[in-house]
Coordinates of C-alpha atoms in Angstrom, one line a residue:
M1 CA 39.7 77.8 30.7
M2 CA 40.2 81.6 31.0
D3 CA 42.2 81.8 27.8
Q4 CA 39.2 80.8 25.7
K5 CA 38.7 83.4 23.0
P6 CA 35.2 84.8 22.5
S7 CA 33.5 83.8 19.3
F8 CA 32.0 86.7 17.3
M9 CA 29.3 86.0 14.7
L10 CA 28.8 88.8 12.1
V11 CA 25.5 88.4 10.3
D12 CA 24.8 89.7 6.8
G13 CA 21.4 91.1 7.6
M14 CA 20.5 91.8 4.0
A15 CA 21.3 88.2 2.8
L16 CA 19.2 86.7 5.6
L17 CA 16.3 89.1 5.1
F18 CA 16.1 88.7 1.3
R19 CA 16.5 84.9 1.5
A20 CA 13.7 84.7 4.1
F21 CA 11.4 87.0 2.2
Y22 CA 11.7 85.3 -1.2
A23 CA 11.4 81.8 0.3
T24 CA 7.8 82.5 1.4
A25 CA 6.9 85.3 -1.2
V26 CA 6.8 82.7 -4.0
S27 CA 3.7 81.2 -2.5
G28 CA 2.3 84.6 -1.5
Q29 CA 2.7 83.9 2.3
Y30 CA 3.6 87.4 3.4
M31 CA 2.3 86.9 7.0
I32 CA 0.4 90.1 7.0
N33 CA -0.5 91.2 10.6
S34 CA -3.6 93.0 11.8
K35 CA -2.0 96.4 11.1
G36 CA -1.6 95.3 7.4
I37 CA 2.2 94.9 7.7
P38 CA 3.9 91.9 6.1
T39 CA 6.4 90.2 8.4
N40 CA 7.5 87.1 6.4
G41 CA 11.1 88.4 5.9
I42 CA 11.5 89.4 9.6
H43 CA 10.1 86.0 10.7
G44 CA 12.5 84.1 8.5
F45 CA 15.4 86.4 9.4
I46 CA 15.0 85.7 13.1
K47 CA 14.7 82.0 12.5
H48 CA 17.8 81.9 10.3
M49 CA 19.8 83.9 12.8
F50 CA 18.9 82.0 16.0
T51 CA 19.1 78.6 14.3
A52 CA 22.7 79.5 13.4
V53 CA 23.3 80.8 17.0
S54 CA 22.1 77.5 18.5
T55 CA 24.2 75.5 16.0
F56 CA 27.5 77.5 16.3
K57 CA 27.0 79.0 19.8
P58 CA 28.7 82.4 19.4
T59 CA 29.3 84.5 22.5
H60 CA 28.9 87.7 20.6
L61 CA 26.8 88.8 17.7
A62 CA 26.3 91.9 15.5
V63 CA 24.2 92.4 12.3
C64 CA 25.4 94.4 9.3
W65 CA 23.1 96.2 6.8
D66 CA 23.3 98.1 3.5
M67 CA 22.2 101.7 4.0
G68 CA 20.6 102.6 0.7
S69 CA 21.7 101.7 -2.9
K70 CA 24.1 104.6 -3.4
T71 CA 27.7 103.6 -2.4
F72 CA 31.3 104.4 -3.4
R73 CA 30.9 101.6 -5.9
T74 CA 28.0 103.4 -7.7
E75 CA 30.1 106.5 -7.8
L76 CA 32.9 104.5 -9.5
F77 CA 30.6 102.8 -11.9
S78 CA 27.0 104.1 -12.3
A79 CA 25.7 100.7 -13.6
Y80 CA 26.9 98.8 -10.5
K81 CA 23.9 96.7 -9.4
G82 CA 21.9 98.6 -11.9
N83 CA 20.2 95.4 -13.0
R84 CA 18.3 95.1 -9.8
G85 CA 14.7 96.2 -9.7
E86 CA 13.0 98.0 -6.9
A87 CA 12.4 96.0 -3.7
P88 CA 9.0 94.4 -3.7
I89 CA 6.4 96.5 -2.0
E90 CA 5.8 93.9 0.7
L91 CA 9.5 93.9 1.7
I92 CA 9.9 97.7 2.0
P93 CA 8.4 98.2 5.5
Q94 CA 10.4 95.2 6.8
F95 CA 13.7 96.9 6.3
D96 CA 13.2 99.2 9.3
L97 CA 11.2 96.9 11.4
V98 CA 13.7 94.1 11.3
K99 CA 16.3 96.5 12.7
E100 CA 13.9 97.4 15.5
V101 CA 13.6 93.7 16.3
V102 CA 17.4 93.3 16.3
D103 CA 17.5 96.3 18.7
S104 CA 15.0 94.7 21.0
F105 CA 17.4 91.7 21.3
D106 CA 20.2 94.2 22.3
I107 CA 22.2 93.1 19.3
P108 CA 24.1 95.9 17.5
N109 CA 22.8 97.0 14.0
I110 CA 25.7 98.2 12.0
G111 CA 25.7 100.1 8.7
L112 CA 27.1 103.2 7.1
A113 CA 25.8 105.3 4.2
G114 CA 28.1 105.0 1.2
F115 CA 29.2 101.4 2.0
E116 CA 27.7 98.0 1.7
A117 CA 27.0 95.5 4.5
D118 CA 30.0 93.5 3.2
D119 CA 32.4 96.4 3.8
C120 CA 31.1 96.8 7.4
I121 CA 31.5 93.0 7.9
G122 CA 35.1 93.1 6.5
T123 CA 36.0 96.1 8.7
I124 CA 34.7 94.7 11.9
A125 CA 36.0 91.1 11.2
N126 CA 39.5 92.6 10.8
Q127 CA 39.2 94.8 14.0
V128 CA 38.2 91.9 16.3
K129 CA 39.9 88.9 14.8
D130 CA 43.0 89.2 16.9
F131 CA 41.1 88.6 20.1
A132 CA 38.0 86.7 18.9
H133 CA 37.2 83.8 16.5
V134 CA 35.1 85.5 13.8
S135 CA 32.4 83.7 11.8
I136 CA 30.4 85.4 9.1
L137 CA 26.8 84.2 8.5
T138 CA 25.6 84.9 4.9
G139 CA 24.3 83.4 1.7
D140 CA 26.6 85.4 -0.4
Q141 CA 29.8 83.8 -1.8
D142 CA 31.4 87.2 -2.4
I143 CA 32.3 87.4 1.3
L144 CA 34.7 84.3 0.9
Q145 CA 37.5 86.8 0.0
L146 CA 37.6 87.7 3.7
L147 CA 38.5 84.2 4.8
D148 CA 41.7 83.8 6.9
E149 CA 43.0 81.8 9.8
Q150 CA 40.8 83.8 12.3
I151 CA 37.8 84.3 10.0
S152 CA 35.5 81.6 8.8
V153 CA 32.4 81.9 6.6
I154 CA 29.1 80.1 7.3
L155 CA 27.1 79.9 4.0
L156 CA 23.4 79.3 4.3
K157 CA 22.1 76.4 2.1
K158 CA 18.5 75.6 1.2
G159 CA 16.1 75.5 4.1
Y160 CA 17.0 76.2 7.8
G161 CA 20.0 74.8 9.7
N162 CA 21.9 73.7 6.6
Y163 CA 25.3 75.2 6.2
L164 CA 28.6 75.0 4.3
V165 CA 31.4 76.3 6.6
H166 CA 34.4 77.6 4.7
T167 CA 37.9 78.1 6.0
P168 CA 40.9 79.2 3.8
E169 CA 41.8 75.4 3.5
T170 CA 38.3 74.3 2.3
F171 CA 38.2 77.3 -0.1
F172 CA 41.5 76.4 -1.6
E173 CA 40.4 72.7 -2.0
E174 CA 37.3 73.9 -3.8
K175 CA 38.8 76.6 -6.0
G176 CA 42.5 76.0 -6.2
I177 CA 43.2 79.7 -5.3
T178 CA 43.5 81.7 -2.1
P179 CA 40.6 83.7 -0.7
R180 CA 42.3 87.0 -1.7
Q181 CA 42.6 85.8 -5.3
M182 CA 38.9 85.7 -5.4
I183 CA 39.0 89.5 -5.9
D184 CA 41.2 89.1 -9.0
L185 CA 38.9 86.3 -10.2
K186 CA 35.9 88.6 -10.1
A187 CA 37.9 91.4 -11.7
L188 CA 38.7 89.1 -14.7
M189 CA 35.3 87.4 -15.1
G190 CA 33.0 90.2 -13.9
D191 CA 29.9 89.6 -11.8
P192 CA 26.5 89.5 -13.6
S193 CA 24.6 89.8 -10.3
D194 CA 26.4 93.0 -9.4
N195 CA 26.3 94.1 -13.1
Y196 CA 29.9 94.7 -13.9
P197 CA 31.6 93.0 -16.9
G198 CA 35.2 92.3 -16.1
V199 CA 37.1 91.3 -19.3
K200 CA 34.8 90.3 -22.2
G201 CA 35.3 86.7 -23.2
I202 CA 37.1 85.6 -20.1
G203 CA 35.1 83.1 -18.0
E204 CA 35.9 81.4 -14.7
K205 CA 38.0 78.6 -16.2
T206 CA 40.3 80.9 -18.0
A207 CA 40.5 83.4 -15.1
L208 CA 41.5 80.5 -12.7
K209 CA 44.1 79.3 -15.2
L210 CA 45.6 82.8 -15.4
L211 CA 45.6 83.3 -11.7
K212 CA 47.3 80.0 -11.0
E213 CA 50.0 81.0 -13.4
F214 CA 50.4 84.8 -12.5
N215 CA 48.9 85.1 -9.0
H216 CA 46.9 88.3 -9.5
V217 CA 45.7 91.0 -11.9
E218 CA 49.1 92.9 -11.7
G219 CA 51.0 89.7 -12.5
I220 CA 48.8 89.0 -15.5
V221 CA 49.0 92.6 -16.8
S222 CA 52.8 92.8 -16.5
N223 CA 53.2 89.5 -18.4
L224 CA 50.8 90.2 -21.3
D225 CA 53.6 89.2 -23.8
L226 CA 53.5 85.6 -22.3
L227 CA 49.8 85.2 -23.0
S228 CA 48.2 83.7 -26.1
K229 CA 47.3 86.3 -28.7
S230 CA 43.6 85.9 -28.0
Y231 CA 43.8 86.4 -24.2
R232 CA 46.2 89.3 -24.6
S233 CA 43.9 91.2 -27.0
K234 CA 40.9 90.6 -24.8
I235 CA 42.7 92.0 -21.7
E236 CA 44.3 94.9 -23.6
Q237 CA 40.8 95.9 -24.9
D238 CA 39.3 95.8 -21.5
L239 CA 42.2 97.0 -19.3
D240 CA 40.4 99.9 -17.7
M241 CA 37.4 97.7 -17.0
L242 CA 39.6 95.1 -15.5
H243 CA 41.1 97.5 -13.0
L244 CA 37.7 99.1 -12.3
S245 CA 36.1 95.6 -11.8
R246 CA 38.8 94.8 -9.3
K247 CA 38.0 97.9 -7.2
L248 CA 34.3 97.0 -7.3
A249 CA 35.0 93.4 -6.3
E250 CA 37.2 94.2 -3.3
I251 CA 35.5 94.4 0.1
K252 CA 36.7 97.5 1.9
C253 CA 38.1 96.7 5.3
D254 CA 38.8 100.2 6.5
V255 CA 35.3 101.7 6.8
P256 CA 35.1 104.3 9.6
I257 CA 33.0 102.2 11.9
S258 CA 33.7 100.0 14.9
C259 CA 31.8 97.7 17.2
A260 CA 33.1 97.3 20.8
I261 CA 33.0 93.6 21.7
E262 CA 31.3 94.5 25.0
S263 CA 28.3 95.9 23.2
A264 CA 27.8 92.7 21.2
G265 CA 27.5 90.1 24.0
L266 CA 24.4 87.9 23.5
K267 CA 22.2 88.9 26.4
I268 CA 18.6 89.0 25.4
E269 CA 16.1 90.5 27.8
R270 CA 13.1 88.2 27.6
D271 CA 10.3 90.7 28.1
K272 CA 11.8 93.3 25.9
A273 CA 12.3 90.8 23.0
L274 CA 8.9 89.1 23.4
N275 CA 7.1 92.4 23.6
K276 CA 8.5 93.5 20.3
L277 CA 7.6 90.2 18.7
M278 CA 4.0 90.4 20.1
E279 CA 3.7 94.0 18.8
L280 CA 4.5 92.8 15.3
E281 CA 2.4 89.6 15.9
I282 CA 5.3 87.4 15.1
R283 CA 4.5 84.0 16.6
G284 CA 6.2 80.7 17.2
L285 CA 9.7 81.9 17.6
Q286 CA 10.1 82.3 21.4
R287 CA 11.7 78.9 21.8
L288 CA 14.5 79.9 19.4
L289 CA 15.6 82.9 21.4
P290 CA 18.7 82.3 23.6
I291 CA 17.1 83.5 26.8
D292 CA 16.5 82.2 30.3
E293 CA 18.5 79.1 31.1
A294 CA 20.3 79.4 27.7
I295 CA 21.4 83.0 28.4
I296 CA 24.9 83.7 27.1
L297 CA 26.8 86.4 28.9

């Protein structure tokens, strides 16, 4: 079976860390250690990551991160994600510590100032997909635009170990459009969570209808005379925002980063990993780590 392709899992570090943090923060369980450092987000992050590893059994793994809130998208549109408050004080020290933990597992941490984790994921997925099966672990639907025959998306559902796995086929069954058309969908309807408006007065239903008819934003714009008067005037009024929203929605897949597949093989050194967890007083996760007899080279 020498022709078996490696399977490369790209982890959206931010999505897992935030999900883990907020799941326990609601009840005030920050797991504060003897040094006064909260570790609830890190604990849940490790649990999410290795539960997925034991379910999907990737041979290679890398974690991608946002590197600060200023990116090329905030340059294009200063209000981008401007609706998000400061990170909770208990989460702030966990941003750096979680990367140290990932380092202690000899798993690459990837991020580049000026870009989001999604852009790093898209770039690496496209670099390695010709010689590896790529899966992306996230809770964020935006990443579904990257789906193709070599790239699947594993969406985290509530709790641990519950997933919705998307391929281009399942995405099409659910939405009736292709993954790439999701960029145009977001351009038309905007994205309240990222704080950009798209075209005022056009929601998902209308956007899907227009995309099924005209394929993409360019197709719609070059056929404005075929649209009803109401749709046409909405789009004409918000034409600049439509084009800008499309730029904001599209994940960049040509970020100047790379990840050599050799550096991402899952080979955790037991002592190094356990020492780091002990240092942070993170307990009860040893059995989840793929080490010893479960070592994957």
